Amino acid sequence: MSDRRHFLKQGLPAAALLLSACTQDKATEPGDKNDKFAANKPVVISTWRHGLAANAGAWEVLENGGSALDAVEAGVRITEADPDGRSVGLGGRPDRDGIVTLDACIMNSRGDCGSVAALENILHPITVARRVMEDTPHVMLVGQGAKDFALSLGMEEIDLLLPETREEYTNWKKNNPDYRPPINVENHDTIGLLALDKNGDLAGACTTSGAAFKYHGRVGDSPIIGAGLYVDNEIGGATATGWGEAVIRAVGCFLVVEFMRQGHSPNDACKLAVERVISKNPDWKNIQVGFIALAKDGRSGGYCIQSGFDYALQEPNKQAEMLVPGYVIEAPQ
Ligand code: SD4
């Protein structure tokens, strides 16, 4: 991390880096001697520690020459199927009525996008989102309509509420139904994953069961294009985690990408977007919001409101790493 920061401080101005990445990109094959950033591809970055396993799944696709789109879907499917995660897919915490509802979206390098929200009883919302993008004239399907669509694709209906989460929910309802859990690593582990493939194309995916014990029907930022995820293949991509309402107010991920378009590094773009979130949310000290970003040239970064957020990065010829981004305040103990 410090090396990266050092590089950014000492290296070419960010705008120059971005410009050269954009101008050389489209005509360049991987390994072409004109491709200045070939050494930086592929790259995968994703939120929280479960990102390590998701990145490994995405990496396998990319290493075999697969597209960024296939990689992001394969990566987050690992998290969706993991029963130990409490904010994604199977094992995710339910809403205040005891129902697990899922939000997800995906974007490819052409700017196509697909999304599902408030989806019940389907293991892989990200794949449903991809099929919305590819097989329908729409961007977003919600609730029963999204489920009907998933079933029409042959997907199985399954119970996503595990005995452990059922018990936790029952205790919550009995003891403290007004309690809104603080959003941090203990109860928020949405996966947002961004990939840059060997061709220099970007894609992103974001999937979650959302805020624990939310109102039934509540939709967070994660399936909202521009809020929980945004990818512009000329510039870069960004994805968010944390209190979705705050991210939506700032259209957070679109903003991160726009800051990168202005020449800011991924770290600085995320920091500026966090500052915008803070300016739009007077209760910001009580919430967590974190962004990660991946630029077209392979640089990556992140920033968040409270300490406690980390993200997983996989770059060529390097060990998988967990990085701790900059933050504004220490999380309350
Ligand atoms: C939401 N942003 O539903 C999601 C939850 C999340 O890490 O990111 N958790 O508000």
Short mmCIF file of C-alpha atoms and ligand atoms in Angstrom, two decimals:
data_model
loop_
_atom_site.label_atom_id
_atom_site.label_comp_id
_atom_site.label_asym_id
_atom_site.label_seq_id
_atom_site.Cartn_x
_atom_site.Cartn_y
_atom_site.Cartn_z
CA MET A 1 0.00 0.00 0.00
CA SER A 2 2.67 2.48 1.01
CA ASP A 3 4.63 1.53 -2.12
CA ARG A 4 1.61 2.27 -4.22
CA ARG A 5 1.09 5.60 -2.51
CA HIS A 6 4.77 6.38 -2.99
CA PHE A 7 4.51 5.50 -6.66
CA LEU A 8 1.48 7.72 -7.07
CA LYS A 9 3.22 10.62 -5.38
CA GLN A 10 6.44 10.23 -7.33
CA GLY A 11 5.06 8.99 -10.64
CA LEU A 12 3.50 10.72 -13.58
CA PRO A 13 0.55 12.96 -12.81
CA ALA A 14 -2.59 10.86 -12.60
CA ALA A 15 -4.15 12.64 -15.55
CA ALA A 16 -1.20 11.73 -17.76
CA LEU A 17 -1.41 8.12 -16.67
CA LEU A 18 -5.10 7.96 -17.41
CA LEU A 19 -4.74 9.67 -20.72
CA SER A 20 -2.03 7.34 -21.94
CA ALA A 21 -4.02 4.33 -20.75
CA CYS A 22 -7.07 5.48 -22.63
CA THR A 23 -5.32 6.42 -25.83
CA GLN A 24 -3.34 3.20 -26.11
CA ASP A 25 -6.04 0.85 -24.96
CA LYS A 26 -8.43 -0.16 -27.68
CA ALA A 27 -5.92 -1.02 -30.40
CA THR A 28 -3.55 -2.84 -28.09
CA GLU A 29 -3.32 -6.58 -27.64
CA PRO A 30 -2.00 -7.98 -24.35
CA GLY A 31 1.77 -8.08 -24.44
CA ASP A 32 2.00 -5.52 -27.26
CA LYS A 33 5.18 -3.52 -26.84
CA ASN A 34 3.15 -0.29 -26.94
CA ASP A 35 1.04 -1.43 -24.03
CA LYS A 36 2.64 0.41 -21.15
CA PHE A 37 0.37 -1.19 -18.59
CA ALA A 38 0.50 -4.79 -19.75
CA ALA A 39 2.32 -5.66 -16.52
CA ASN A 40 -0.71 -4.44 -14.60
CA LYS A 41 -3.19 -6.88 -16.10
CA PRO A 42 -5.20 -8.67 -15.11
CA VAL A 43 -6.27 -7.14 -11.79
CA VAL A 44 -9.06 -8.08 -9.41
CA ILE A 45 -10.16 -6.09 -6.39
CA SER A 46 -13.04 -6.74 -4.03
CA THR A 47 -14.51 -5.71 -0.70
CA TRP A 48 -13.80 -7.31 2.66
CA ARG A 49 -11.82 -10.43 3.56
CA HIS A 50 -14.15 -12.80 1.76
CA GLY A 51 -12.83 -11.00 -1.31
CA LEU A 52 -9.76 -13.22 -1.16
CA ALA A 53 -11.73 -16.32 -2.16
CA ALA A 54 -13.83 -14.36 -4.66
CA ASN A 55 -10.71 -12.83 -6.22
CA ALA A 56 -9.15 -16.29 -6.55
CA GLY A 57 -12.22 -17.48 -8.46
CA ALA A 58 -12.18 -14.43 -10.70
CA TRP A 59 -8.43 -14.73 -11.20
CA GLU A 60 -8.72 -18.27 -12.50
CA VAL A 61 -11.11 -17.05 -15.21
CA LEU A 62 -8.80 -14.16 -16.14
CA GLU A 63 -5.65 -16.25 -16.16
CA ASN A 64 -7.31 -18.57 -18.66
CA GLY A 65 -8.01 -15.61 -20.92
CA GLY A 66 -11.63 -15.16 -19.80
CA SER A 67 -13.42 -11.84 -19.90
CA ALA A 68 -13.72 -9.42 -17.01
CA LEU A 69 -17.47 -10.04 -17.12
CA ASP A 70 -17.13 -13.80 -16.68
CA ALA A 71 -14.54 -13.21 -13.96
CA VAL A 72 -16.66 -10.88 -11.83
CA GLU A 73 -19.65 -13.19 -12.02
CA ALA A 74 -17.59 -16.29 -11.15
CA GLY A 75 -15.88 -14.46 -8.30
CA VAL A 76 -18.94 -13.22 -6.46
CA ARG A 77 -20.81 -16.51 -6.97
CA ILE A 78 -18.28 -18.00 -4.57
CA THR A 79 -19.32 -15.51 -1.89
CA GLU A 80 -23.02 -15.96 -2.64
CA ALA A 81 -22.74 -19.71 -2.06
CA ASP A 82 -20.66 -19.41 1.12
CA PRO A 83 -22.91 -20.23 4.11
CA ASP A 84 -20.52 -18.47 6.50
CA GLY A 85 -21.09 -14.98 5.06
CA ARG A 86 -23.80 -13.04 6.88
CA SER A 87 -24.50 -10.33 4.31
CA VAL A 88 -24.42 -12.14 0.99
CA GLY A 89 -26.58 -14.89 -0.52
CA LEU A 90 -26.82 -18.12 1.44
CA GLY A 91 -26.57 -17.42 5.17
CA GLY A 92 -27.33 -13.72 4.75
CA ARG A 93 -29.24 -12.06 7.58
CA PRO A 94 -32.98 -11.65 6.97
CA ASP A 95 -35.09 -8.52 7.04
CA ARG A 96 -37.25 -7.56 10.04
CA ASP A 97 -39.93 -10.01 8.86
CA GLY A 98 -37.45 -12.89 8.85
CA ILE A 99 -37.12 -13.05 5.06
CA VAL A 100 -33.76 -13.04 3.25
CA THR A 101 -33.96 -10.65 0.30
CA LEU A 102 -31.10 -10.17 -2.12
CA ASP A 103 -29.84 -7.24 -4.20
CA ALA A 104 -27.25 -7.54 -6.98
CA CYS A 105 -26.01 -5.87 -10.13
CA ILE A 106 -23.42 -6.35 -12.84
CA MET A 107 -21.86 -4.13 -15.53
CA ASN A 108 -19.76 -5.05 -18.53
CA SER A 109 -17.20 -3.14 -20.53
CA ARG A 110 -19.79 -1.90 -23.02
CA GLY A 111 -21.69 -0.16 -20.26
CA ASP A 112 -24.50 -2.73 -20.33
CA CYS A 113 -25.94 -3.41 -16.93
CA GLY A 114 -28.34 -5.74 -15.20
CA SER A 115 -29.80 -5.72 -11.74
CA VAL A 116 -32.15 -7.50 -9.36
CA ALA A 117 -33.54 -6.26 -6.07
CA ALA A 118 -35.54 -7.76 -3.22
CA LEU A 119 -35.07 -11.19 -4.77
CA GLU A 120 -36.03 -14.15 -2.56
CA ASN A 121 -34.99 -17.83 -2.48
CA ILE A 122 -32.49 -17.79 -5.31
CA LEU A 123 -28.85 -18.69 -4.62
CA HIS A 124 -27.14 -16.61 -7.29
CA PRO A 125 -28.72 -13.17 -7.75
CA ILE A 126 -25.66 -12.06 -9.71
CA THR A 127 -26.41 -14.59 -12.43
CA VAL A 128 -30.02 -13.45 -12.54
CA ALA A 129 -28.76 -9.86 -12.89
CA ARG A 130 -26.50 -10.93 -15.75
CA ARG A 131 -29.38 -12.63 -17.52
CA VAL A 132 -31.54 -9.51 -17.05
CA MET A 133 -28.75 -7.63 -18.82
CA GLU A 134 -28.28 -10.16 -21.59
CA ASP A 135 -31.72 -11.66 -22.18
CA THR A 136 -34.19 -8.85 -21.55
CA PRO A 137 -34.63 -5.28 -22.81
CA HIS A 138 -34.48 -4.09 -19.18
CA VAL A 139 -31.88 -3.17 -16.59
CA MET A 140 -33.66 -4.06 -13.36
CA LEU A 141 -36.19 -6.61 -12.11
CA VAL A 142 -37.45 -6.64 -8.54
CA GLY A 143 -39.28 -8.85 -6.06
CA GLN A 144 -41.61 -11.51 -7.41
CA GLY A 145 -40.92 -10.49 -11.00
CA ALA A 146 -37.20 -11.08 -10.51
CA LYS A 147 -37.91 -14.43 -8.90
CA ASP A 148 -40.28 -15.50 -11.67
CA PHE A 149 -37.60 -14.59 -14.19
CA ALA A 150 -34.98 -16.64 -12.30
CA LEU A 151 -37.33 -19.64 -12.14
CA SER A 152 -38.02 -19.30 -15.86
CA LEU A 153 -34.28 -19.73 -16.41
CA GLY A 154 -34.43 -23.05 -14.59
CA MET A 155 -32.91 -21.81 -11.33
CA GLU A 156 -33.91 -23.69 -8.22
CA GLU A 157 -35.85 -22.20 -5.35
CA ILE A 158 -33.93 -22.66 -2.07
CA ASP A 159 -34.21 -21.55 1.54
CA LEU A 160 -31.45 -19.03 2.19
CA LEU A 161 -32.22 -18.67 5.91
CA LEU A 162 -29.89 -21.02 7.79
CA PRO A 163 -30.62 -22.33 11.32
CA GLU A 164 -27.95 -19.97 12.76
CA THR A 165 -29.39 -16.89 11.09
CA ARG A 166 -32.92 -17.94 12.02
CA GLU A 167 -31.86 -18.13 15.67
CA GLU A 168 -30.09 -14.78 15.49
CA TYR A 169 -33.19 -13.22 13.97
CA THR A 170 -35.48 -14.73 16.62
CA ASN A 171 -33.24 -13.33 19.37
CA TRP A 172 -33.11 -9.95 17.70
CA LYS A 173 -36.88 -9.78 17.39
CA LYS A 174 -37.42 -10.82 20.99
CA ASN A 175 -34.79 -8.66 22.63
CA ASN A 176 -34.20 -5.57 20.66
CA PRO A 177 -36.40 -5.00 17.62
CA ASP A 178 -35.51 -1.32 17.33
CA TYR A 179 -31.80 -1.91 17.33
CA ARG A 180 -30.07 -0.93 14.10
CA PRO A 181 -26.73 -2.73 14.14
CA PRO A 182 -23.68 -0.58 13.46
CA ILE A 183 -22.46 -1.27 9.96
CA ASN A 184 -19.03 -2.71 9.98
CA VAL A 185 -17.12 -5.90 9.55
CA GLU A 186 -19.27 -7.78 12.06
CA ASN A 187 -22.48 -7.40 10.12
CA HIS A 188 -21.71 -5.97 6.74
CA ASP A 189 -19.84 -7.90 4.20
CA THR A 190 -21.39 -7.16 0.84
CA ILE A 191 -19.13 -8.23 -1.97
CA GLY A 192 -18.32 -5.74 -4.68
CA LEU A 193 -15.73 -6.99 -7.17
CA LEU A 194 -14.03 -5.22 -10.07
CA ALA A 195 -11.87 -6.86 -12.71
CA LEU A 196 -9.58 -5.74 -15.50
CA ASP A 197 -8.93 -8.52 -17.99
CA LYS A 198 -5.94 -9.23 -20.24
CA ASN A 199 -7.57 -7.25 -23.05
CA GLY A 200 -7.78 -4.21 -20.81
CA ASP A 201 -11.57 -4.44 -20.43
CA LEU A 202 -13.32 -3.73 -17.15
CA ALA A 203 -16.39 -5.21 -15.50
CA GLY A 204 -17.92 -5.15 -12.03
CA ALA A 205 -20.37 -7.06 -9.86
CA CYS A 206 -21.97 -6.32 -6.51
CA THR A 207 -24.19 -8.66 -4.46
CA THR A 208 -25.66 -8.57 -0.97
CA SER A 209 -28.46 -9.52 1.37
CA GLY A 210 -28.33 -5.88 2.43
CA ALA A 211 -28.62 -4.30 5.82
CA ALA A 212 -29.53 -6.79 8.53
CA PHE A 213 -33.14 -6.54 9.80
CA LYS A 214 -34.09 -3.89 7.23
CA TYR A 215 -37.74 -3.17 6.43
CA HIS A 216 -39.24 -5.75 4.12
CA GLY A 217 -38.94 -4.39 0.59
CA ARG A 218 -36.03 -2.12 1.38
CA VAL A 219 -33.52 -1.84 -1.45
CA GLY A 220 -30.00 -0.61 -0.75
CA ASP A 221 -27.32 0.83 -2.98
CA SER A 222 -25.88 -2.49 -4.14
CA PRO A 223 -28.26 -3.13 -7.09
CA ILE A 224 -28.50 0.55 -8.06
CA ILE A 225 -26.25 1.30 -11.04
CA GLY A 226 -24.14 4.33 -10.15
CA ALA A 227 -24.67 3.94 -6.40
CA GLY A 228 -23.32 0.50 -5.40
CA LEU A 229 -21.44 -0.12 -8.65
CA TYR A 230 -20.33 1.73 -11.73
CA VAL A 231 -18.00 0.83 -14.58
CA ASP A 232 -16.88 3.03 -17.44
CA ASN A 233 -14.51 1.09 -19.66
CA GLU A 234 -12.68 4.27 -20.70
CA ILE A 235 -11.91 5.28 -17.13
CA GLY A 236 -12.37 2.65 -14.43
CA GLY A 237 -14.86 1.10 -12.06
CA ALA A 238 -15.94 1.52 -8.46
CA THR A 239 -18.04 -0.39 -5.97
CA ALA A 240 -19.34 0.41 -2.50
CA THR A 241 -20.06 -1.18 0.84
CA GLY A 242 -21.72 0.16 3.94
CA TRP A 243 -24.93 2.00 4.73
CA GLY A 244 -26.64 1.95 1.34
CA GLU A 245 -28.96 4.88 1.97
CA ALA A 246 -25.93 7.15 2.39
CA VAL A 247 -24.30 5.84 -0.78
CA ILE A 248 -27.49 6.33 -2.82
CA ARG A 249 -27.77 9.97 -1.68
CA ALA A 250 -24.36 10.68 -3.15
CA VAL A 251 -24.65 8.37 -6.19
CA GLY A 252 -21.34 7.18 -4.80
CA CYS A 253 -19.76 4.90 -7.39
CA PHE A 254 -20.63 7.06 -10.36
CA LEU A 255 -19.00 9.88 -8.46
CA VAL A 256 -15.82 7.87 -7.84
CA VAL A 257 -15.54 7.13 -11.56
CA GLU A 258 -16.19 10.76 -12.43
CA PHE A 259 -13.43 11.85 -10.06
CA MET A 260 -11.08 9.40 -11.80
CA ARG A 261 -12.19 10.88 -15.13
CA GLN A 262 -11.05 14.25 -13.81
CA GLY A 263 -7.59 12.76 -13.26
CA HIS A 264 -7.73 11.73 -9.62
CA SER A 265 -6.07 8.50 -8.58
CA PRO A 266 -8.35 5.66 -7.42
CA ASN A 267 -7.45 6.38 -3.78
CA ASP A 268 -8.14 10.10 -4.10
CA ALA A 269 -11.34 9.52 -6.08
CA CYS A 270 -12.63 7.25 -3.30
CA LYS A 271 -11.61 9.80 -0.67
CA LEU A 272 -13.41 12.62 -2.47
CA ALA A 273 -16.53 10.47 -2.80
CA VAL A 274 -16.41 9.64 0.92
CA GLU A 275 -16.20 13.38 1.63
CA ARG A 276 -19.27 13.91 -0.54
CA VAL A 277 -21.12 11.16 1.33
CA ILE A 278 -20.20 12.88 4.58
CA SER A 279 -21.44 16.23 3.31
CA LYS A 280 -24.82 14.71 2.35
CA ASN A 281 -25.33 12.65 5.51
CA PRO A 282 -25.40 14.59 8.79
CA ASP A 283 -25.34 11.29 10.73
CA TRP A 284 -22.14 10.19 9.00
CA LYS A 285 -20.28 9.47 12.24
CA ASN A 286 -22.73 6.66 12.96
CA ILE A 287 -22.38 4.90 9.64
CA GLN A 288 -19.79 3.12 7.58
CA VAL A 289 -19.36 3.69 3.87
CA GLY A 290 -16.39 2.37 1.91
CA PHE A 291 -15.46 2.58 -1.76
CA ILE A 292 -12.93 0.67 -3.80
CA ALA A 293 -11.88 1.61 -7.31
CA LEU A 294 -9.93 0.14 -10.21
CA ALA A 295 -8.62 2.40 -12.96
CA LYS A 296 -8.29 1.47 -16.60
CA ASP A 297 -4.50 1.31 -16.22
CA GLY A 298 -4.64 -1.22 -13.38
CA ARG A 299 -4.14 1.14 -10.44
CA SER A 300 -6.51 0.56 -7.56
CA GLY A 301 -7.47 2.11 -4.27
CA GLY A 302 -10.08 2.63 -1.61
CA TYR A 303 -11.29 4.89 1.18
CA CYS A 304 -13.92 4.69 3.90
CA ILE A 305 -15.55 6.63 6.72
CA GLN A 306 -14.62 4.39 9.65
CA SER A 307 -11.67 2.14 10.34
CA GLY A 308 -12.47 -1.55 10.07
CA PHE A 309 -12.98 -1.87 6.33
CA ASP A 310 -10.48 -3.76 4.22
CA TYR A 311 -10.33 -5.05 0.68
CA ALA A 312 -8.66 -7.80 -1.29
CA LEU A 313 -6.36 -7.19 -4.24
CA GLN A 314 -4.87 -9.59 -6.75
CA GLU A 315 -2.31 -8.33 -9.22
CA PRO A 316 -0.03 -10.22 -11.61
CA ASN A 317 3.05 -11.92 -10.12
CA LYS A 318 2.08 -10.97 -6.58
CA GLN A 319 0.59 -12.69 -3.58
CA ALA A 320 -3.06 -12.00 -2.89
CA GLU A 321 -3.19 -9.13 -0.41
CA MET A 322 -5.60 -7.50 2.02
CA LEU A 323 -5.33 -3.73 2.11
CA VAL A 324 -6.53 -1.27 4.70
CA PRO A 325 -7.69 1.96 3.04
CA GLY A 326 -7.53 5.43 4.48
CA TYR A 327 -10.41 6.44 6.73
CA VAL A 328 -11.87 9.53 8.35
CA ILE A 329 -12.55 8.37 11.91
CA GLU A 330 -11.73 5.44 14.18
CA ALA A 331 -14.68 3.08 14.53
CA PRO A 332 -16.15 3.25 18.05
CA GLN A 333 -14.88 0.34 20.17
C1 SD4 B 1 -26.80 -2.15 1.69
N1 SD4 B 1 -24.60 -1.48 1.00
O1 SD4 B 1 -27.73 -2.91 1.47
C2 SD4 B 1 -25.40 -2.62 1.33
C3 SD4 B 1 -24.89 -3.45 2.43
C4 SD4 B 1 -23.41 -3.54 2.47
O2 SD4 B 1 -21.50 -4.26 3.37
O3 SD4 B 1 -22.69 -2.97 1.74
N2 SD4 B 1 -22.83 -4.24 3.34
O4 SD4 B 1 -26.94 -1.05 2.21
#
